[in-house]
Short mmCIF file of N, CA, C and O in Angstrom, two decimals:
data_model
loop_
_atom_site.label_atom_id
_atom_site.label_comp_id
_atom_site.label_asym_id
_atom_site.label_seq_id
_atom_site.Cartn_x
_atom_site.Cartn_y
_atom_site.Cartn_z
N MET A 228 27.65 -48.48 -57.95
CA MET A 228 27.03 -47.21 -58.24
C MET A 228 26.02 -46.82 -57.16
O MET A 228 25.96 -45.64 -56.83
N LYS A 229 25.27 -47.83 -56.67
CA LYS A 229 24.31 -47.54 -55.61
C LYS A 229 25.03 -47.08 -54.36
O LYS A 229 24.55 -46.17 -53.68
N HIS A 230 26.15 -47.71 -54.03
CA HIS A 230 26.88 -47.32 -52.82
C HIS A 230 27.42 -45.90 -52.95
O HIS A 230 27.44 -45.15 -51.97
N LEU A 231 27.85 -45.54 -54.13
CA LEU A 231 28.36 -44.19 -54.35
C LEU A 231 27.25 -43.16 -54.13
O LEU A 231 27.46 -42.13 -53.49
N PHE A 232 26.06 -43.43 -54.63
CA PHE A 232 24.91 -42.53 -54.44
C PHE A 232 24.59 -42.37 -52.96
O PHE A 232 24.41 -41.26 -52.47
N TRP A 233 24.51 -43.48 -52.24
CA TRP A 233 24.18 -43.42 -50.80
C TRP A 233 25.30 -42.75 -50.02
O TRP A 233 25.05 -42.02 -49.07
N ASN A 234 26.54 -43.00 -50.41
CA ASN A 234 27.67 -42.35 -49.73
C ASN A 234 27.63 -40.83 -49.96
O ASN A 234 27.85 -40.04 -49.04
N LEU A 235 27.37 -40.41 -51.20
CA LEU A 235 27.27 -38.97 -51.49
C LEU A 235 26.08 -38.35 -50.76
O LEU A 235 26.18 -37.23 -50.23
N LEU A 236 24.98 -39.07 -50.71
CA LEU A 236 23.82 -38.59 -49.99
C LEU A 236 24.11 -38.45 -48.49
O LEU A 236 23.72 -37.45 -47.86
N ALA A 237 24.82 -39.42 -47.92
CA ALA A 237 25.19 -39.37 -46.51
C ALA A 237 26.14 -38.20 -46.25
O ALA A 237 26.01 -37.47 -45.25
N VAL A 238 27.12 -38.01 -47.13
CA VAL A 238 28.07 -36.89 -46.96
C VAL A 238 27.32 -35.56 -47.08
O VAL A 238 27.56 -34.63 -46.29
N LEU A 239 26.43 -35.46 -48.05
CA LEU A 239 25.64 -34.24 -48.20
C LEU A 239 24.78 -33.99 -46.96
O LEU A 239 24.69 -32.85 -46.47
N ALA A 240 24.17 -35.04 -46.42
CA ALA A 240 23.36 -34.89 -45.20
C ALA A 240 24.21 -34.44 -44.03
O ALA A 240 23.80 -33.58 -43.24
N VAL A 241 25.43 -34.98 -43.91
CA VAL A 241 26.33 -34.58 -42.82
C VAL A 241 26.72 -33.12 -42.99
O VAL A 241 26.76 -32.36 -42.00
N ILE A 242 26.99 -32.69 -44.20
CA ILE A 242 27.37 -31.29 -44.44
C ILE A 242 26.20 -30.36 -44.11
O ILE A 242 26.38 -29.33 -43.44
N VAL A 243 25.00 -30.72 -44.56
CA VAL A 243 23.83 -29.89 -44.27
C VAL A 243 23.57 -29.84 -42.77
O VAL A 243 23.33 -28.76 -42.20
N LEU A 244 23.61 -30.99 -42.11
CA LEU A 244 23.38 -31.00 -40.66
C LEU A 244 24.47 -30.24 -39.92
O LEU A 244 24.20 -29.56 -38.93
N GLY A 245 25.72 -30.36 -40.40
CA GLY A 245 26.81 -29.60 -39.79
C GLY A 245 26.59 -28.09 -39.92
O GLY A 245 26.83 -27.33 -38.98
N ALA A 246 26.14 -27.67 -41.10
CA ALA A 246 25.86 -26.24 -41.31
C ALA A 246 24.73 -25.78 -40.41
O ALA A 246 24.78 -24.70 -39.81
N ILE A 247 23.69 -26.60 -40.30
CA ILE A 247 22.57 -26.25 -39.42
C ILE A 247 23.04 -26.16 -37.98
O ILE A 247 22.68 -25.22 -37.25
N MET A 248 23.85 -27.11 -37.54
CA MET A 248 24.37 -27.07 -36.16
C MET A 248 25.25 -25.84 -35.94
O MET A 248 25.20 -25.23 -34.87
N PHE A 249 26.04 -25.47 -36.94
CA PHE A 249 26.88 -24.28 -36.85
C PHE A 249 26.02 -23.03 -36.65
O PHE A 249 26.29 -22.20 -35.77
N VAL A 250 24.98 -22.88 -37.46
CA VAL A 250 24.09 -21.72 -37.37
C VAL A 250 23.38 -21.73 -36.02
O VAL A 250 23.28 -20.69 -35.35
N LEU A 251 22.87 -22.88 -35.60
CA LEU A 251 22.17 -22.96 -34.32
C LEU A 251 23.08 -22.62 -33.15
O LEU A 251 22.66 -21.96 -32.19
N LYS A 252 24.34 -23.08 -33.23
CA LYS A 252 25.29 -22.80 -32.16
C LYS A 252 25.46 -21.29 -31.98
O LYS A 252 25.40 -20.77 -30.86
N TYR A 253 25.62 -20.55 -33.08
CA TYR A 253 25.81 -19.11 -32.98
C TYR A 253 24.53 -18.38 -32.61
O TYR A 253 24.57 -17.34 -31.94
N GLN A 254 23.39 -18.93 -32.97
CA GLN A 254 22.12 -18.34 -32.52
C GLN A 254 21.98 -18.51 -31.01
O GLN A 254 21.53 -17.59 -30.32
N VAL A 255 22.36 -19.67 -30.49
CA VAL A 255 22.30 -19.91 -29.05
C VAL A 255 23.27 -18.98 -28.32
O VAL A 255 22.93 -18.41 -27.28
N ILE A 256 24.45 -18.79 -28.87
CA ILE A 256 25.43 -17.89 -28.25
C ILE A 256 24.87 -16.47 -28.20
O ILE A 256 24.99 -15.78 -27.18
N GLU A 257 24.23 -16.02 -29.28
CA GLU A 257 23.64 -14.69 -29.30
C GLU A 257 22.51 -14.57 -28.27
O GLU A 257 22.39 -13.55 -27.58
N LYS A 258 21.69 -15.60 -28.16
CA LYS A 258 20.61 -15.58 -27.17
C LYS A 258 21.16 -15.56 -25.76
O LYS A 258 20.62 -14.88 -24.88
N GLU A 259 22.25 -16.28 -25.51
CA GLU A 259 22.88 -16.26 -24.18
C GLU A 259 23.44 -14.88 -23.86
O GLU A 259 23.33 -14.40 -22.73
N LYS A 260 24.01 -14.21 -24.86
CA LYS A 260 24.50 -12.85 -24.65
C LYS A 260 23.35 -11.90 -24.35
O LYS A 260 23.46 -11.04 -23.47
N GLU A 261 22.25 -12.06 -25.08
CA GLU A 261 21.07 -11.22 -24.84
C GLU A 261 20.50 -11.48 -23.45
O GLU A 261 20.13 -10.54 -22.74
N LEU A 262 20.46 -12.74 -23.04
CA LEU A 262 19.98 -13.08 -21.70
C LEU A 262 20.86 -12.47 -20.62
O LEU A 262 20.36 -11.92 -19.63
N ALA A 263 22.18 -12.53 -20.81
CA ALA A 263 23.10 -11.93 -19.85
C ALA A 263 22.89 -10.41 -19.77
O ALA A 263 22.90 -9.82 -18.68
N ARG A 264 22.67 -9.77 -20.94
CA ARG A 264 22.41 -8.32 -20.96
C ARG A 264 21.13 -8.00 -20.21
O ARG A 264 21.07 -7.04 -19.43
N ILE A 265 20.10 -8.81 -20.41
CA ILE A 265 18.83 -8.58 -19.72
C ILE A 265 19.00 -8.76 -18.21
O ILE A 265 18.47 -7.96 -17.43
N HIS A 266 19.76 -9.76 -17.79
CA HIS A 266 20.01 -9.95 -16.36
C HIS A 266 20.78 -8.77 -15.76
O HIS A 266 20.48 -8.34 -14.64
N ARG A 267 21.75 -8.24 -16.52
CA ARG A 267 22.48 -7.06 -16.03
C ARG A 267 21.55 -5.86 -15.90
O ARG A 267 21.63 -5.10 -14.93
N GLN A 268 20.65 -5.70 -16.87
CA GLN A 268 19.71 -4.59 -16.83
C GLN A 268 18.75 -4.74 -15.65
O GLN A 268 18.43 -3.76 -14.96
N ILE A 269 18.29 -5.96 -15.39
CA ILE A 269 17.40 -6.20 -14.24
C ILE A 269 18.12 -5.86 -12.94
O ILE A 269 17.55 -5.21 -12.06
N SER A 270 19.38 -6.28 -12.82
CA SER A 270 20.15 -5.96 -11.61
C SER A 270 20.32 -4.45 -11.45
O SER A 270 20.18 -3.92 -10.34
N ALA A 271 20.61 -3.77 -12.54
CA ALA A 271 20.77 -2.31 -12.48
C ALA A 271 19.45 -1.65 -12.09
O ALA A 271 19.43 -0.72 -11.27
N ASP A 272 18.34 -2.14 -12.65
CA ASP A 272 17.03 -1.58 -12.30
C ASP A 272 16.69 -1.82 -10.83
O ASP A 272 16.14 -0.94 -10.17
N LYS A 273 17.03 -3.00 -10.32
CA LYS A 273 16.77 -3.28 -8.89
C LYS A 273 17.59 -2.34 -8.00
O LYS A 273 17.08 -1.85 -6.99
N ARG A 274 18.86 -2.12 -8.38
CA ARG A 274 19.68 -1.19 -7.60
C ARG A 274 19.09 0.22 -7.64
O ARG A 274 19.05 0.92 -6.63
N GLU A 275 18.63 0.63 -8.81
CA GLU A 275 18.05 1.97 -8.94
C GLU A 275 16.76 2.09 -8.13
O GLU A 275 16.53 3.11 -7.48
N ILE A 276 15.93 1.06 -8.15
CA ILE A 276 14.70 1.07 -7.35
C ILE A 276 15.04 1.16 -5.86
O ILE A 276 14.40 1.91 -5.11
N HIS A 277 16.05 0.44 -5.44
CA HIS A 277 16.48 0.49 -4.03
C HIS A 277 16.93 1.91 -3.66
O HIS A 277 16.56 2.43 -2.60
N MET A 278 17.70 2.54 -4.55
CA MET A 278 18.16 3.90 -4.29
C MET A 278 16.99 4.89 -4.27
O MET A 278 16.94 5.78 -3.42
N LEU A 279 16.05 4.72 -5.18
CA LEU A 279 14.90 5.62 -5.22
C LEU A 279 14.02 5.45 -3.98
O LEU A 279 13.50 6.43 -3.45
N ASN A 280 13.88 4.22 -3.49
CA ASN A 280 13.12 4.00 -2.26
C ASN A 280 13.81 4.68 -1.07
O ASN A 280 13.15 5.26 -0.21
N ALA A 281 15.14 4.59 -1.04
CA ALA A 281 15.88 5.25 0.03
C ALA A 281 15.73 6.78 -0.06
O ALA A 281 15.53 7.45 0.96
N ASP A 282 15.81 7.32 -1.26
CA ASP A 282 15.61 8.76 -1.45
C ASP A 282 14.20 9.17 -1.03
O ASP A 282 14.01 10.20 -0.38
N TRP A 283 13.22 8.37 -1.40
CA TRP A 283 11.83 8.66 -1.05
C TRP A 283 11.65 8.69 0.47
O TRP A 283 10.99 9.57 1.01
N ALA A 284 12.25 7.72 1.15
CA ALA A 284 12.15 7.67 2.60
C ALA A 284 12.81 8.91 3.23
O ALA A 284 12.28 9.49 4.18
N LEU A 285 13.94 9.31 2.68
CA LEU A 285 14.62 10.49 3.21
C LEU A 285 13.80 11.75 2.95
O LEU A 285 13.63 12.58 3.85
N LEU A 286 13.27 11.89 1.75
CA LEU A 286 12.52 13.10 1.42
C LEU A 286 11.20 13.21 2.19
O LEU A 286 10.69 14.30 2.40
N ASN A 287 10.64 12.10 2.60
CA ASN A 287 9.36 12.11 3.32
C ASN A 287 9.52 11.96 4.83
O ASN A 287 8.54 11.68 5.52
N ASP A 288 10.70 12.16 5.33
CA ASP A 288 10.93 12.10 6.77
C ASP A 288 10.14 13.22 7.45
O ASP A 288 10.27 14.40 7.07
N PRO A 289 9.28 12.90 8.42
CA PRO A 289 8.44 13.93 9.05
C PRO A 289 9.23 15.09 9.66
O PRO A 289 8.82 16.24 9.56
N GLU A 290 10.34 14.80 10.30
CA GLU A 290 11.14 15.88 10.89
C GLU A 290 11.70 16.81 9.82
O GLU A 290 11.69 18.03 9.98
N ARG A 291 12.16 16.25 8.71
CA ARG A 291 12.68 17.06 7.61
C ARG A 291 11.56 17.93 7.04
O ARG A 291 11.75 19.12 6.78
N LEU A 292 10.39 17.33 6.84
CA LEU A 292 9.26 18.09 6.30
C LEU A 292 8.83 19.20 7.25
O LEU A 292 8.51 20.31 6.81
N ARG A 293 8.81 18.90 8.54
CA ARG A 293 8.43 19.92 9.52
C ARG A 293 9.41 21.10 9.46
O ARG A 293 9.00 22.27 9.48
N THR A 294 10.69 20.80 9.37
CA THR A 294 11.70 21.86 9.29
C THR A 294 11.51 22.70 8.03
O THR A 294 11.58 23.93 8.07
N LEU A 295 11.25 22.04 6.91
CA LEU A 295 11.04 22.78 5.66
C LEU A 295 9.80 23.66 5.74
O LEU A 295 9.82 24.80 5.26
N VAL A 296 8.73 23.15 6.32
CA VAL A 296 7.50 23.95 6.45
C VAL A 296 7.77 25.18 7.31
O VAL A 296 7.34 26.29 6.99
N GLU A 297 8.48 24.99 8.41
CA GLU A 297 8.78 26.12 9.29
C GLU A 297 9.67 27.16 8.60
O GLU A 297 9.50 28.35 8.78
N GLN A 298 10.60 26.68 7.76
CA GLN A 298 11.51 27.60 7.08
C GLN A 298 10.84 28.32 5.92
O GLN A 298 11.10 29.50 5.69
N GLN A 299 10.00 27.64 5.18
CA GLN A 299 9.47 28.17 3.93
C GLN A 299 8.11 28.86 4.06
O GLN A 299 7.69 29.55 3.14
N THR A 300 7.40 28.64 5.14
CA THR A 300 6.05 29.20 5.26
C THR A 300 5.89 29.87 6.62
O THR A 300 6.77 29.80 7.48
N GLN A 301 4.74 30.49 6.80
CA GLN A 301 4.41 31.12 8.08
C GLN A 301 3.57 30.17 8.94
O GLN A 301 3.08 30.57 9.99
N PHE A 302 3.37 28.95 8.47
CA PHE A 302 2.54 28.00 9.21
C PHE A 302 3.20 27.61 10.52
O PHE A 302 4.41 27.50 10.62
N LYS A 303 2.38 27.41 11.52
CA LYS A 303 2.86 26.95 12.82
C LYS A 303 2.32 25.56 13.06
O LYS A 303 1.26 25.18 12.56
N ILE A 304 3.00 24.81 13.87
CA ILE A 304 2.57 23.45 14.18
C ILE A 304 1.36 23.49 15.10
O ILE A 304 1.32 24.26 16.06
N ILE A 305 0.36 22.68 14.80
CA ILE A 305 -0.85 22.63 15.62
C ILE A 305 -0.53 21.90 16.92
O ILE A 305 0.08 20.83 16.92
N LYS A 306 -0.98 22.49 18.00
CA LYS A 306 -0.77 21.87 19.31
C LYS A 306 -2.02 21.09 19.70
O LYS A 306 -3.12 21.36 19.21
N ALA A 307 -1.86 20.15 20.57
CA ALA A 307 -2.98 19.31 20.98
C ALA A 307 -4.09 20.13 21.63
O ALA A 307 -5.27 19.79 21.51
N GLN A 308 -3.75 21.22 22.29
CA GLN A 308 -4.76 22.05 22.95
C GLN A 308 -5.64 22.78 21.93
O GLN A 308 -6.72 23.25 22.27
N GLN A 309 -5.19 22.91 20.70
CA GLN A 309 -5.95 23.62 19.68
C GLN A 309 -7.01 22.74 19.02
O GLN A 309 -7.88 23.24 18.34
N VAL A 310 -6.95 21.45 19.21
CA VAL A 310 -7.88 20.53 18.58
C VAL A 310 -9.08 20.35 19.50
O VAL A 310 -8.94 20.12 20.70
N ILE A 311 -10.28 20.47 18.92
CA ILE A 311 -11.50 20.27 19.71
C ILE A 311 -12.35 19.21 19.03
O ILE A 311 -12.14 18.87 17.86
N THR A 312 -13.31 18.72 19.75
CA THR A 312 -14.22 17.72 19.19
C THR A 312 -15.48 18.44 18.71
O THR A 312 -15.76 19.58 19.11
N PRO A 313 -16.29 17.80 17.88
CA PRO A 313 -17.54 18.43 17.43
C PRO A 313 -18.48 18.76 18.60
O PRO A 313 -19.27 19.70 18.51
N ASP A 314 -18.39 18.04 19.70
CA ASP A 314 -19.24 18.33 20.86
C ASP A 314 -18.88 19.67 21.50
O ASP A 314 -19.71 20.28 22.19
N ASP A 315 -17.66 20.14 21.30
CA ASP A 315 -17.22 21.41 21.88
C ASP A 315 -17.74 22.62 21.11
O ASP A 315 -17.68 23.75 21.59
N ILE A 316 -18.27 22.43 19.91
CA ILE A 316 -18.79 23.53 19.10
C ILE A 316 -20.19 23.88 19.59
O ILE A 316 -21.04 23.00 19.70
N PRO A 317 -20.46 25.15 19.92
CA PRO A 317 -21.78 25.51 20.42
C PRO A 317 -22.83 25.36 19.31
O PRO A 317 -22.57 25.63 18.14
N TYR A 318 -24.03 24.91 19.72
CA TYR A 318 -25.13 24.73 18.78
C TYR A 318 -25.70 26.08 18.40
O TYR A 318 -25.90 26.95 19.24
N ARG A 319 -26.00 26.25 17.14
CA ARG A 319 -26.58 27.49 16.66
C ARG A 319 -27.75 27.14 15.76
O ARG A 319 -27.63 26.30 14.87
N LYS A 320 -28.87 27.79 15.99
CA LYS A 320 -30.04 27.53 15.18
C LYS A 320 -29.81 28.04 13.77
O LYS A 320 -29.22 29.11 13.58
N PRO A 321 -30.28 27.28 12.77
CA PRO A 321 -30.10 27.75 11.40
C PRO A 321 -30.94 29.00 11.14
O PRO A 321 -32.03 29.15 11.68
N SER A 322 -30.42 29.91 10.32
CA SER A 322 -31.12 31.16 10.07
C SER A 322 -32.30 30.98 9.11
O SER A 322 -33.24 31.73 9.14
N VAL A 323 -32.26 29.97 8.25
CA VAL A 323 -33.36 29.71 7.32
C VAL A 323 -34.08 28.45 7.81
O VAL A 323 -33.46 27.41 7.97
N PRO A 324 -35.39 28.56 8.05
CA PRO A 324 -36.10 27.36 8.53
C PRO A 324 -36.18 26.32 7.43
O PRO A 324 -36.29 26.63 6.25
N LYS A 325 -36.13 25.07 7.83
CA LYS A 325 -36.23 23.98 6.88
C LYS A 325 -37.67 23.85 6.41
O LYS A 325 -38.60 23.96 7.21
N GLN A 326 -37.85 23.64 5.13
CA GLN A 326 -39.19 23.45 4.59
C GLN A 326 -39.39 21.96 4.32
O GLN A 326 -38.46 21.26 3.92
N LYS A 327 -40.62 21.55 4.52
CA LYS A 327 -40.93 20.15 4.25
C LYS A 327 -41.02 19.96 2.75
O LYS A 327 -41.53 20.81 2.03
N PRO A 328 -40.53 18.82 2.26
CA PRO A 328 -40.59 18.59 0.80
C PRO A 328 -42.03 18.39 0.36
O PRO A 328 -42.87 17.86 1.07
N ASP A 329 -42.32 18.85 -0.84
CA ASP A 329 -43.66 18.70 -1.42
C ASP A 329 -43.75 17.30 -2.01
O ASP A 329 -43.09 16.99 -3.01
N LEU A 330 -44.54 16.42 -1.40
CA LEU A 330 -44.64 15.04 -1.85
C LEU A 330 -45.62 14.88 -3.00
O LEU A 330 -45.72 13.80 -3.56
N GLY A 331 -46.30 15.92 -3.42
CA GLY A 331 -47.25 15.83 -4.50
C GLY A 331 -46.59 15.65 -5.87
O GLY A 331 -47.18 15.12 -6.79
N ASP A 332 -45.37 16.10 -6.02
CA ASP A 332 -44.67 16.02 -7.31
C ASP A 332 -44.02 14.67 -7.51
O ASP A 332 -43.59 14.35 -8.62
N ILE A 333 -43.96 13.87 -6.49
CA ILE A 333 -43.23 12.59 -6.61
C ILE A 333 -44.07 11.51 -7.25
O ILE A 333 -45.18 11.34 -7.16
#
């Protein structure tokens, strides 16, 4: 009778462990599928970032921008001869004389 009890207990333990292993196996399979989906999404995002960087570089090309400015506006390109330094600006006396601060209020 004791052997029958232990045998039934062992069979029950094997069935329970088998069921647990079955459930765990399918949970692992689902997690692997989710991981594969995430890896595919990461790859797609990397490709999209690469394409967006290429588009950004094309859209910000100085020659392209210069052409668009010339076509769309009346602006002209500044020439080097048009740029002056602050030393080239003639000095002009201010029209309002500077007043000394009143140090009595401090």
